Amino acid sequence: MGAFPQTIHFIGSNTPRRAEITIRDLEVEGEIPAAIDGAFFRAVPDNAHAPLFDEDIALNADGMIARFNFVEGAVDFDIRWVETERFLAEKEARRRLFGQYRNPFTDDESVAGMDRTVSNTTPVWHAGRLFMTKEDGRAYEINPHTLATLGKWDYYGALRSETFTAHPRIDPQTGEMFFFGYEAGGLCSDDIAYCIADRDGNLTREQWFKQPYLSTIHDFVITEKYAIWPIFPTTADLERIQSGGAHWAHQQDLESWIAIMPRYGDVSEMKWIKGPVGVSCFHEVNGYDDGDLVHLDLCLSATNAFSFMREAGGIDIPQHEIGGGLVRWTLDMSKDAPEIEERPLGPPGDLPRLADADQGRPYNRAWYLSMNPEGGPPMPGGPVGVNFNCLLRIEPGNGRLTALGVPPGAAISEPVHVPSPDAQHGGWLMSVVDIPQGPDPANYVSEVWIVEADEVEKGPIAKVKTGLPLRSQVHGSWVSRERMDTSKAHA
Ligand code: V55
Ligand code: FE
């Protein structure tokens, strides 16, 4: 097999590891609370083969599904490829056949028309099924016990959308999953599909609407009353893609939008609200209703956080100079033409995490990752090419902020929240921390840190040691034993 390029997409914690692994009984330092019983699933892009193009990016890497399984204080680790149609075709050929990120015109002729999705972004649990998702295609179902790929999921043939977001939202009370797909009608279609699956996992609603321009819509928000799509000006262009260019280019001079409708309503009720020019956001934290007001908390940046999306738009701003912050956008829905009122909530950062029970409800705690400038030079790797080195806990209502630091040069990935059976206790967070082992950025060891969710500043109460350098995660999810036991797939 050929060599990997030495760009930010293939060094540090993006170094291709390519190994399916099973380890029983990882080394544990400290004591894992007995109430932590379940599985921490992680979506890990990795490269089964060297790319066709040197400009290949981490978002284009093959999906792997990893699991830390917590049983009575012991932890087992497994990681497997997601066996997508694309993965299996390349496995058979023993080489890469698919070209650039979201550009089918750069593929080997032998795979023309084949599904290109790599299922590398978020593990999603709903109604007894585990899915791996990527926003450019449908979800793949995974057996949560064996990590075997079971196939593409289309709700028993009912789903029309060709795409499925990596960020569905599950209502904690109704158990419904609200989700969407953009480019729902195929490559560069301006259709968005808005869907609801009930608590039993049946598709109960699918409606399509059009977006104002062809943007990447990575995440959305539900409240008890509304479904909300913030839309930011990073756009696709079919002619550019046909000539072998980038799928996405950020447009610094274009306005953003909010699309908002009653969550059980009809898309004809959609209201469109103009937002600030040139801004970007990949992840919203949460939203909730407050009388006629709707609050929407998001990780906002002044331009796109991905260098390749900025460069394609002719924007020359280095990574460390991108301004932004955690902000609250408030809309007064009693008005005919609501406007966005913005106020700051916290420092810049991304990869927010919420307790599942707070989804779409008034809330006063969230966690996200940020960059501590005193934490030494950041470890290269992760989707944008530079890792975060600190975890923040924020109380949006009063601005109270606490932080968990990591050793100098270490990286921290998105946490999961593990609820506690004790209603007085705020639960735990778990996060993979990569700790450098010398000057070579590919040389580090990965550990799972467990912290008290409401006392992150006290540091880890336990560390689970893999002894290995694991490839960067995108998103993760916690699935309790109780839920694992309701799985429709068997061990
Ligand atoms: C993101 C991640 C993706 C992707 C598009 O975090 C956006 C944002 C891991 O894949 O394809
Ligand atoms: Fe995401």
Short mmCIF file of C-alpha atoms and ligand atoms in Angstrom, two decimals:
data_model
loop_
_atom_site.label_atom_id
_atom_site.label_comp_id
_atom_site.label_asym_id
_atom_site.label_seq_id
_atom_site.Cartn_x
_atom_site.Cartn_y
_atom_site.Cartn_z
CA MET A 1 0.00 0.00 0.00
CA GLY A 2 1.12 3.58 -0.70
CA ALA A 3 2.24 6.15 1.84
CA PHE A 4 0.07 8.66 3.73
CA PRO A 5 0.58 12.40 3.11
CA GLN A 6 2.20 14.29 6.01
CA THR A 7 -0.48 16.96 6.44
CA ILE A 8 -2.53 17.94 9.54
CA HIS A 9 -5.05 15.30 8.43
CA PHE A 10 -2.56 12.43 8.88
CA ILE A 11 -0.25 13.43 11.78
CA GLY A 12 -0.51 13.70 15.58
CA SER A 13 -3.80 12.18 16.73
CA ASN A 14 -4.83 11.90 13.04
CA THR A 15 -2.01 9.36 12.45
CA PRO A 16 -3.63 6.37 10.70
CA ARG A 17 -3.89 3.49 13.22
CA ARG A 18 -6.06 1.16 11.12
CA ALA A 19 -6.34 -1.60 13.70
CA GLU A 20 -9.43 -3.50 14.84
CA ILE A 21 -8.72 -4.22 18.50
CA THR A 22 -10.23 -6.18 21.39
CA ILE A 23 -8.83 -5.76 24.90
CA ARG A 24 -10.53 -7.28 27.94
CA ASP A 25 -9.99 -5.65 31.34
CA LEU A 26 -8.14 -2.41 30.73
CA GLU A 27 -5.87 -1.13 33.50
CA VAL A 28 -7.84 1.16 35.84
CA GLU A 29 -6.26 3.77 38.11
CA GLY A 30 -8.63 4.85 40.91
CA GLU A 31 -12.07 3.38 41.40
CA ILE A 32 -14.91 3.44 38.91
CA PRO A 33 -18.26 4.06 40.69
CA ALA A 34 -20.46 0.94 40.48
CA ALA A 35 -23.32 3.08 39.09
CA ILE A 36 -21.32 3.59 35.88
CA ASP A 37 -22.76 0.60 34.02
CA GLY A 38 -23.01 0.78 30.24
CA ALA A 39 -21.12 1.56 27.07
CA PHE A 40 -19.22 4.64 25.89
CA PHE A 41 -19.42 4.49 22.08
CA ARG A 42 -17.11 6.64 19.96
CA ALA A 43 -17.04 7.51 16.26
CA VAL A 44 -13.45 7.40 15.08
CA PRO A 45 -12.50 8.24 11.48
CA ASP A 46 -9.43 6.26 10.37
CA ASN A 47 -7.87 5.40 7.02
CA ALA A 48 -8.18 1.87 5.71
CA HIS A 49 -6.05 2.88 2.69
CA ALA A 50 -3.78 5.72 1.57
CA PRO A 51 -5.80 8.43 -0.22
CA LEU A 52 -5.96 9.06 -3.97
CA PHE A 53 -5.15 12.76 -3.41
CA ASP A 54 -2.57 14.40 -1.12
CA GLU A 55 -5.18 17.04 -0.15
CA ASP A 56 -7.38 14.37 1.47
CA ILE A 57 -8.92 15.43 4.80
CA ALA A 58 -9.78 13.79 8.12
CA LEU A 59 -13.55 14.19 7.51
CA ASN A 60 -13.13 11.83 4.54
CA ALA A 61 -11.64 8.97 6.59
CA ASP A 62 -13.43 5.63 7.04
CA GLY A 63 -15.68 5.28 10.06
CA MET A 64 -14.71 3.07 12.98
CA ILE A 65 -16.98 2.37 15.94
CA ALA A 66 -15.22 2.06 19.31
CA ARG A 67 -16.70 0.96 22.63
CA PHE A 68 -15.53 1.16 26.22
CA ASN A 69 -17.82 -1.25 28.03
CA PHE A 70 -18.12 -0.60 31.79
CA VAL A 71 -19.18 -3.61 33.88
CA GLU A 72 -18.88 -3.62 37.69
CA GLY A 73 -15.78 -1.43 37.74
CA ALA A 74 -14.06 -3.30 34.88
CA VAL A 75 -13.67 -1.93 31.36
CA ASP A 76 -13.37 -3.77 28.04
CA PHE A 77 -12.34 -2.04 24.81
CA ASP A 78 -13.27 -2.85 21.21
CA ILE A 79 -12.96 -1.07 17.90
CA ARG A 80 -14.23 -2.17 14.45
CA TRP A 81 -14.55 -0.71 10.98
CA VAL A 82 -18.02 0.35 9.93
CA GLU A 83 -18.49 -1.90 6.91
CA THR A 84 -20.09 0.60 4.56
CA GLU A 85 -20.57 -0.20 0.86
CA ARG A 86 -17.58 2.02 0.21
CA PHE A 87 -15.39 0.30 2.83
CA LEU A 88 -16.23 -3.16 1.46
CA ALA A 89 -15.51 -2.14 -2.18
CA GLU A 90 -12.10 -0.78 -1.20
CA LYS A 91 -11.34 -3.77 1.03
CA GLU A 92 -11.95 -6.05 -1.97
CA ALA A 93 -9.76 -3.87 -4.25
CA ARG A 94 -7.08 -3.48 -1.53
CA ARG A 95 -6.86 0.23 -2.36
CA ARG A 96 -8.73 3.52 -2.26
CA LEU A 97 -11.30 3.90 -5.01
CA PHE A 98 -13.11 6.97 -3.67
CA GLY A 99 -11.51 10.41 -4.13
CA GLN A 100 -12.04 13.78 -2.50
CA TYR A 101 -14.41 14.61 0.37
CA ARG A 102 -17.98 14.76 -0.97
CA ASN A 103 -16.85 14.86 -4.60
CA PRO A 104 -17.95 11.79 -6.62
CA PHE A 105 -16.34 13.25 -9.77
CA THR A 106 -12.93 12.40 -8.32
CA ASP A 107 -13.68 8.69 -7.82
CA ASP A 108 -12.34 5.66 -9.69
CA GLU A 109 -14.70 4.78 -12.56
CA SER A 110 -15.30 1.34 -11.07
CA VAL A 111 -17.36 2.84 -8.21
CA ALA A 112 -19.47 5.31 -10.20
CA GLY A 113 -22.90 5.65 -8.57
CA MET A 114 -21.93 3.73 -5.42
CA ASP A 115 -22.87 5.17 -2.00
CA ARG A 116 -19.92 7.26 -0.77
CA THR A 117 -20.82 7.75 2.89
CA VAL A 118 -18.23 6.71 5.51
CA SER A 119 -20.32 6.74 8.74
CA ASN A 120 -17.60 8.47 10.75
CA THR A 121 -19.31 11.19 12.80
CA THR A 122 -21.71 10.24 15.64
CA PRO A 123 -22.91 7.00 17.28
CA VAL A 124 -26.66 7.48 17.85
CA TRP A 125 -28.88 5.28 20.05
CA HIS A 126 -32.62 5.34 19.50
CA ALA A 127 -35.43 2.88 20.17
CA GLY A 128 -33.18 -0.12 20.77
CA ARG A 129 -30.90 0.47 17.80
CA LEU A 130 -27.37 1.84 17.47
CA PHE A 131 -26.50 3.84 14.35
CA MET A 132 -23.34 5.32 12.93
CA THR A 133 -24.03 8.51 11.05
CA LYS A 134 -22.55 10.94 8.57
CA GLU A 135 -24.48 13.85 7.16
CA ASP A 136 -23.84 13.01 3.48
CA GLY A 137 -25.69 9.67 3.58
CA ARG A 138 -28.05 7.45 5.51
CA ALA A 139 -27.18 5.94 8.86
CA TYR A 140 -25.73 2.44 9.19
CA GLU A 141 -27.11 0.20 11.93
CA ILE A 142 -24.50 -1.42 14.19
CA ASN A 143 -24.94 -4.38 16.54
CA PRO A 144 -24.05 -2.75 19.90
CA HIS A 145 -22.88 -6.07 21.37
CA THR A 146 -20.62 -7.29 18.53
CA LEU A 147 -20.02 -3.96 16.70
CA ALA A 148 -20.88 -5.78 13.46
CA THR A 149 -22.37 -3.57 10.73
CA LEU A 150 -25.98 -4.62 10.06
CA GLY A 151 -26.67 -2.37 7.05
CA LYS A 152 -28.12 0.96 5.96
CA TRP A 153 -31.18 2.12 7.87
CA ASP A 154 -34.27 3.42 6.00
CA TYR A 155 -37.11 2.93 8.54
CA TYR A 156 -38.45 -0.22 6.88
CA GLY A 157 -38.37 1.50 3.48
CA ALA A 158 -40.30 4.57 4.67
CA LEU A 159 -37.50 7.17 4.61
CA ARG A 160 -37.27 9.28 1.44
CA SER A 161 -34.33 11.49 2.44
CA GLU A 162 -31.01 10.24 1.06
CA THR A 163 -29.20 11.85 3.98
CA PHE A 164 -29.41 11.72 7.78
CA THR A 165 -27.83 14.28 10.12
CA ALA A 166 -25.08 13.32 12.57
CA HIS A 167 -26.98 15.44 15.14
CA PRO A 168 -30.52 14.22 15.73
CA ARG A 169 -32.20 15.43 18.93
CA ILE A 170 -34.12 13.10 21.25
CA ASP A 171 -36.89 14.50 23.44
CA PRO A 172 -36.24 13.18 26.97
CA GLN A 173 -39.96 12.95 27.80
CA THR A 174 -41.60 11.68 24.62
CA GLY A 175 -38.64 9.55 23.50
CA GLU A 176 -39.17 10.82 19.95
CA MET A 177 -36.16 11.42 17.74
CA PHE A 178 -36.27 14.63 15.71
CA PHE A 179 -33.86 14.65 12.76
CA PHE A 180 -33.23 16.06 9.32
CA GLY A 181 -31.19 15.55 6.20
CA TYR A 182 -29.88 18.30 3.94
CA GLU A 183 -29.04 17.68 0.28
CA ALA A 184 -31.92 15.28 0.93
CA GLY A 185 -32.64 14.82 -2.78
CA GLY A 186 -29.04 13.92 -3.69
CA LEU A 187 -25.81 15.76 -4.47
CA CYS A 188 -26.33 19.56 -4.24
CA SER A 189 -30.10 19.38 -3.89
CA ASP A 190 -31.40 22.35 -1.84
CA ASP A 191 -33.98 20.13 -0.10
CA ILE A 192 -34.05 19.64 3.65
CA ALA A 193 -36.05 16.69 4.99
CA TYR A 194 -37.49 17.19 8.49
CA CYS A 195 -38.40 13.91 10.17
CA ILE A 196 -39.74 12.49 13.43
CA ALA A 197 -39.33 8.89 14.61
CA ASP A 198 -41.52 7.85 17.55
CA ARG A 199 -40.23 6.20 20.72
CA ASP A 200 -40.62 2.77 19.15
CA GLY A 201 -38.42 3.74 16.19
CA ASN A 202 -41.09 4.18 13.51
CA LEU A 203 -40.89 7.10 11.10
CA THR A 204 -44.06 9.11 11.80
CA ARG A 205 -43.38 12.27 9.80
CA GLU A 206 -41.20 13.39 6.90
CA GLN A 207 -41.60 16.81 5.30
CA TRP A 208 -39.32 18.58 2.85
CA PHE A 209 -38.50 22.27 2.53
CA LYS A 210 -35.97 24.37 0.62
CA GLN A 211 -33.01 26.25 2.03
CA PRO A 212 -32.06 29.81 0.91
CA TYR A 213 -28.68 28.73 -0.41
CA LEU A 214 -26.86 25.40 -0.53
CA SER A 215 -25.26 25.31 2.92
CA THR A 216 -23.81 22.67 5.17
CA ILE A 217 -26.25 22.18 8.08
CA HIS A 218 -24.42 20.16 10.67
CA ASP A 219 -26.74 20.43 13.67
CA PHE A 220 -30.17 21.75 14.68
CA VAL A 221 -32.21 22.40 17.81
CA ILE A 222 -35.56 21.42 19.26
CA THR A 223 -37.44 23.07 22.09
CA GLU A 224 -40.77 21.89 23.55
CA LYS A 225 -42.55 24.04 20.91
CA TYR A 226 -40.15 24.53 18.00
CA ALA A 227 -37.75 22.92 15.53
CA ILE A 228 -34.96 25.32 14.59
CA TRP A 229 -32.29 25.20 11.85
CA PRO A 230 -29.55 27.83 12.14
CA ILE A 231 -28.03 28.11 8.64
CA PHE A 232 -24.52 29.50 8.07
CA PRO A 233 -22.93 30.69 4.82
CA THR A 234 -20.64 27.79 3.91
CA THR A 235 -21.96 26.79 0.51
CA ALA A 236 -21.69 24.10 -2.13
CA ASP A 237 -21.45 24.70 -5.87
CA LEU A 238 -22.17 21.90 -8.35
CA GLU A 239 -19.97 23.34 -11.11
CA ARG A 240 -17.02 23.65 -8.75
CA ILE A 241 -17.56 20.07 -7.59
CA GLN A 242 -17.89 18.79 -11.18
CA SER A 243 -14.55 20.35 -12.03
CA GLY A 244 -12.91 18.45 -9.13
CA GLY A 245 -13.02 21.32 -6.62
CA ALA A 246 -14.11 21.53 -2.98
CA HIS A 247 -17.67 20.70 -1.95
CA TRP A 248 -17.71 23.55 0.61
CA ALA A 249 -16.48 27.15 0.50
CA HIS A 250 -17.15 29.67 3.26
CA GLN A 251 -18.68 32.97 2.08
CA GLN A 252 -17.62 35.73 4.44
CA ASP A 253 -20.03 38.30 2.91
CA LEU A 254 -23.22 36.24 3.04
CA GLU A 255 -25.83 36.47 5.82
CA SER A 256 -26.77 33.57 8.11
CA TRP A 257 -30.39 32.49 8.69
CA ILE A 258 -32.62 30.87 11.26
CA ALA A 259 -35.46 28.67 10.04
CA ILE A 260 -38.00 28.08 12.83
CA MET A 261 -41.34 26.23 12.86
CA PRO A 262 -43.59 24.52 15.41
CA ARG A 263 -41.95 21.16 15.96
CA TYR A 264 -45.16 19.25 15.25
CA GLY A 265 -46.23 21.81 12.61
CA ASP A 266 -46.19 21.98 8.85
CA VAL A 267 -43.16 23.28 6.93
CA SER A 268 -45.47 25.91 5.40
CA GLU A 269 -45.42 27.56 8.87
CA MET A 270 -41.66 28.13 8.66
CA LYS A 271 -40.42 31.58 9.67
CA TRP A 272 -37.10 32.80 8.22
CA ILE A 273 -35.03 35.17 10.36
CA LYS A 274 -31.90 36.85 9.02
CA GLY A 275 -28.75 36.52 11.14
CA PRO A 276 -25.26 38.05 11.20
CA VAL A 277 -23.04 38.03 8.09
CA GLY A 278 -20.10 35.64 7.64
CA VAL A 279 -20.39 33.73 10.93
CA SER A 280 -20.17 29.96 11.32
CA CYS A 281 -21.25 27.30 13.81
CA PHE A 282 -21.13 23.53 13.72
CA HIS A 283 -22.75 22.73 17.07
CA GLU A 284 -25.60 24.24 18.99
CA VAL A 285 -25.64 23.48 22.73
CA ASN A 286 -29.36 23.60 23.44
CA GLY A 287 -32.51 25.66 23.06
CA TYR A 288 -35.60 26.23 25.17
CA ASP A 289 -38.86 28.16 25.37
CA ASP A 290 -39.36 30.92 27.92
CA GLY A 291 -42.91 32.23 27.36
CA ASP A 292 -42.86 33.80 23.89
CA LEU A 293 -39.06 33.86 23.93
CA VAL A 294 -36.89 31.15 22.43
CA HIS A 295 -33.29 30.89 23.61
CA LEU A 296 -30.72 29.23 21.42
CA ASP A 297 -27.19 28.62 22.76
CA LEU A 298 -24.46 28.00 20.20
CA CYS A 299 -20.70 27.72 19.65
CA LEU A 300 -20.31 30.63 17.25
CA SER A 301 -17.17 31.63 15.34
CA ALA A 302 -16.44 34.67 13.17
CA THR A 303 -15.57 32.45 10.22
CA ASN A 304 -15.51 28.72 9.43
CA ALA A 305 -13.36 26.65 11.82
CA PHE A 306 -12.20 24.27 9.05
CA SER A 307 -9.16 25.66 7.18
CA PHE A 308 -10.09 23.87 3.92
CA MET A 309 -13.56 25.48 3.92
CA ARG A 310 -12.00 28.93 4.51
CA GLU A 311 -9.32 28.45 1.85
CA ALA A 312 -11.91 27.37 -0.76
CA GLY A 313 -13.69 30.68 -0.03
CA GLY A 314 -10.49 32.73 -0.39
CA ILE A 315 -10.37 33.52 3.34
CA ASP A 316 -6.89 33.83 4.79
CA ILE A 317 -7.23 33.71 8.59
CA PRO A 318 -4.95 31.41 10.66
CA GLN A 319 -6.64 28.94 13.03
CA HIS A 320 -5.60 30.70 16.25
CA GLU A 321 -6.97 34.08 15.07
CA ILE A 322 -10.58 32.96 14.57
CA GLY A 323 -12.75 34.95 16.98
CA GLY A 324 -15.89 33.60 18.58
CA GLY A 325 -17.53 32.41 21.73
CA LEU A 326 -20.42 30.61 23.31
CA VAL A 327 -23.42 32.89 22.69
CA ARG A 328 -27.16 32.99 23.33
CA TRP A 329 -29.50 34.04 20.53
CA THR A 330 -32.96 35.04 21.77
CA LEU A 331 -36.03 35.38 19.53
CA ASP A 332 -39.34 36.93 20.54
CA MET A 333 -41.85 34.77 18.71
CA SER A 334 -44.80 37.05 19.61
CA LYS A 335 -43.51 39.47 16.95
CA ASP A 336 -44.40 39.21 13.26
CA ALA A 337 -40.74 39.61 12.31
CA PRO A 338 -38.62 38.39 15.24
CA GLU A 339 -35.00 39.53 15.32
CA ILE A 340 -31.97 37.84 16.84
CA GLU A 341 -30.77 39.34 20.10
CA GLU A 342 -27.27 38.11 20.92
CA ARG A 343 -25.46 38.01 24.25
CA PRO A 344 -22.19 36.33 25.26
CA LEU A 345 -22.29 33.26 27.52
CA GLY A 346 -18.72 31.92 27.62
CA PRO A 347 -15.27 31.62 26.03
CA PRO A 348 -14.77 30.21 22.51
CA GLY A 349 -14.90 26.45 22.11
CA ASP A 350 -16.82 23.60 20.55
CA LEU A 351 -18.06 20.01 21.04
CA PRO A 352 -20.75 20.89 23.60
CA ARG A 353 -22.38 18.22 25.77
CA LEU A 354 -25.69 18.37 27.58
CA ALA A 355 -27.32 16.00 30.07
CA ASP A 356 -29.87 14.03 27.99
CA ALA A 357 -32.68 15.09 30.38
CA ASP A 358 -32.04 18.78 29.60
CA GLN A 359 -32.56 18.46 25.84
CA GLY A 360 -34.88 21.25 24.66
CA ARG A 361 -35.71 22.26 28.26
CA PRO A 362 -34.65 25.14 30.54
CA TYR A 363 -31.21 24.11 31.80
CA ASN A 364 -28.30 25.48 33.76
CA ARG A 365 -25.27 23.35 32.98
CA ALA A 366 -23.37 22.27 29.91
CA TRP A 367 -19.82 21.21 29.09
CA TYR A 368 -17.65 21.98 26.08
CA LEU A 369 -14.03 21.94 24.95
CA SER A 370 -11.79 24.95 24.70
CA MET A 371 -8.18 26.00 24.25
CA ASN A 372 -6.12 27.01 27.26
CA PRO A 373 -3.27 29.16 25.87
CA GLU A 374 -1.15 28.25 28.92
CA GLY A 375 -1.47 24.51 28.22
CA GLY A 376 1.58 24.41 25.92
CA PRO A 377 1.47 23.93 22.14
CA PRO A 378 -1.69 21.99 21.22
CA MET A 379 -1.42 18.44 19.90
CA PRO A 380 -2.04 18.31 16.13
CA GLY A 381 -4.98 16.16 15.04
CA GLY A 382 -8.77 15.98 15.20
CA PRO A 383 -11.20 17.08 12.48
CA VAL A 384 -9.86 20.67 12.25
CA GLY A 385 -6.22 19.64 12.70
CA VAL A 386 -5.64 21.10 16.18
CA ASN A 387 -6.90 19.47 19.37
CA PHE A 388 -8.56 21.13 22.35
CA ASN A 389 -6.70 20.99 25.68
CA CYS A 390 -9.31 21.90 28.27
CA LEU A 391 -12.88 21.05 29.25
CA LEU A 392 -15.21 23.74 30.55
CA ARG A 393 -18.37 23.43 32.61
CA ILE A 394 -20.68 26.39 32.26
CA GLU A 395 -23.87 27.51 34.00
CA PRO A 396 -25.52 29.58 31.25
CA GLY A 397 -27.92 31.25 33.72
CA ASN A 398 -25.21 32.90 35.84
CA GLY A 399 -22.01 32.52 33.80
CA ARG A 400 -20.29 30.34 36.43
CA LEU A 401 -17.35 28.62 34.74
CA THR A 402 -15.06 25.82 35.93
CA ALA A 403 -12.34 23.98 34.01
CA LEU A 404 -10.60 20.62 33.78
CA GLY A 405 -7.05 20.90 32.50
CA VAL A 406 -4.88 18.15 31.00
CA PRO A 407 -1.07 17.70 31.10
CA PRO A 408 1.00 20.07 28.89
CA GLY A 409 0.67 19.18 25.19
CA ALA A 410 -2.18 16.70 25.83
CA ALA A 411 -5.48 16.60 23.93
CA ILE A 412 -9.00 16.06 25.22
CA SER A 413 -11.94 14.83 23.15
CA GLU A 414 -15.68 15.40 23.46
CA PRO A 415 -17.06 14.07 26.77
CA VAL A 416 -20.14 11.96 27.37
CA HIS A 417 -22.39 12.53 30.38
CA VAL A 418 -23.30 9.54 32.54
CA PRO A 419 -26.37 10.25 34.68
CA SER A 420 -26.42 9.09 38.30
CA PRO A 421 -29.21 6.96 39.82
CA ASP A 422 -29.02 9.33 42.80
CA ALA A 423 -31.20 12.36 41.92
CA GLN A 424 -29.07 14.59 44.21
CA HIS A 425 -25.90 13.75 42.26
CA GLY A 426 -25.01 15.38 38.94
CA GLY A 427 -23.47 12.28 37.38
CA TRP A 428 -20.10 11.90 35.70
CA LEU A 429 -18.32 12.91 32.55
CA MET A 430 -15.99 10.66 30.58
CA SER A 431 -13.56 11.82 27.99
CA VAL A 432 -10.58 10.38 26.15
CA VAL A 433 -7.34 12.23 26.95
CA ASP A 434 -4.24 11.74 24.76
CA ILE A 435 -0.99 12.22 26.70
CA PRO A 436 2.26 12.86 24.77
CA GLN A 437 5.14 10.44 25.33
CA GLY A 438 8.01 12.51 23.93
CA PRO A 439 8.55 14.90 21.02
CA ASP A 440 7.06 12.76 18.21
CA PRO A 441 3.42 13.97 17.90
CA ALA A 442 2.32 10.47 16.84
CA ASN A 443 3.58 9.09 20.15
CA TYR A 444 1.03 9.41 22.95
CA VAL A 445 -1.15 7.19 25.12
CA SER A 446 -4.93 7.43 25.31
CA GLU A 447 -6.83 7.22 28.60
CA VAL A 448 -10.48 7.61 29.54
CA TRP A 449 -10.78 10.17 32.32
CA ILE A 450 -13.81 9.99 34.60
CA VAL A 451 -14.71 13.19 36.46
CA GLU A 452 -17.58 14.36 38.65
CA ALA A 453 -19.81 16.23 36.20
CA ASP A 454 -20.38 19.10 38.65
CA GLU A 455 -16.81 19.22 39.98
CA VAL A 456 -14.67 18.98 36.85
CA GLU A 457 -12.06 21.30 38.40
CA LYS A 458 -11.18 18.54 40.93
CA GLY A 459 -9.70 16.37 38.17
CA PRO A 460 -10.26 12.69 37.40
CA ILE A 461 -11.57 10.26 40.04
CA ALA A 462 -10.48 7.36 37.80
CA LYS A 463 -8.43 6.80 34.64
CA VAL A 464 -8.85 3.88 32.26
CA LYS A 465 -5.61 3.19 30.41
CA THR A 466 -5.51 1.71 26.93
CA GLY A 467 -1.69 1.83 26.68
CA LEU A 468 -2.25 2.76 23.00
CA PRO A 469 -2.34 5.92 20.91
CA LEU A 470 -5.95 5.96 19.67
CA ARG A 471 -6.97 7.94 16.61
CA SER A 472 -9.03 11.12 17.28
CA GLN A 473 -12.72 10.74 17.96
CA VAL A 474 -15.38 12.99 16.47
CA HIS A 475 -18.47 12.46 18.67
CA GLY A 476 -19.40 9.90 21.34
CA SER A 477 -22.49 8.65 23.20
CA TRP A 478 -23.23 6.97 26.50
CA VAL A 479 -25.68 4.05 26.44
CA SER A 480 -26.72 2.70 29.86
CA ARG A 481 -26.87 -1.06 30.55
CA GLU A 482 -30.62 -0.75 30.86
CA ARG A 483 -30.79 0.54 27.31
CA MET A 484 -28.19 -1.92 26.00
CA ASP A 485 -30.47 -4.67 27.36
CA THR A 486 -33.34 -3.35 25.18
CA SER A 487 -31.23 -3.74 22.02
CA LYS A 488 -33.09 -5.21 19.04
CA ALA A 489 -29.83 -6.87 17.93
CA HIS A 490 -28.57 -9.80 19.97
CA ALA A 491 -25.11 -10.57 21.29
C1 V55 B 1 -18.21 17.74 10.65
C2 V55 B 1 -17.71 16.46 10.74
C3 V55 B 1 -17.78 15.63 9.63
C4 V55 B 1 -18.35 16.09 8.47
C5 V55 B 1 -18.86 17.36 8.39
O1 V55 B 1 -17.69 18.38 12.86
C6 V55 B 1 -18.78 18.19 9.48
C7 V55 B 1 -18.16 18.66 11.78
C8 V55 B 1 -16.60 13.87 10.71
O2 V55 B 1 -17.28 14.35 9.60
O3 V55 B 1 -18.36 15.28 7.38
FE FE B 2 -20.76 17.33 14.94
#
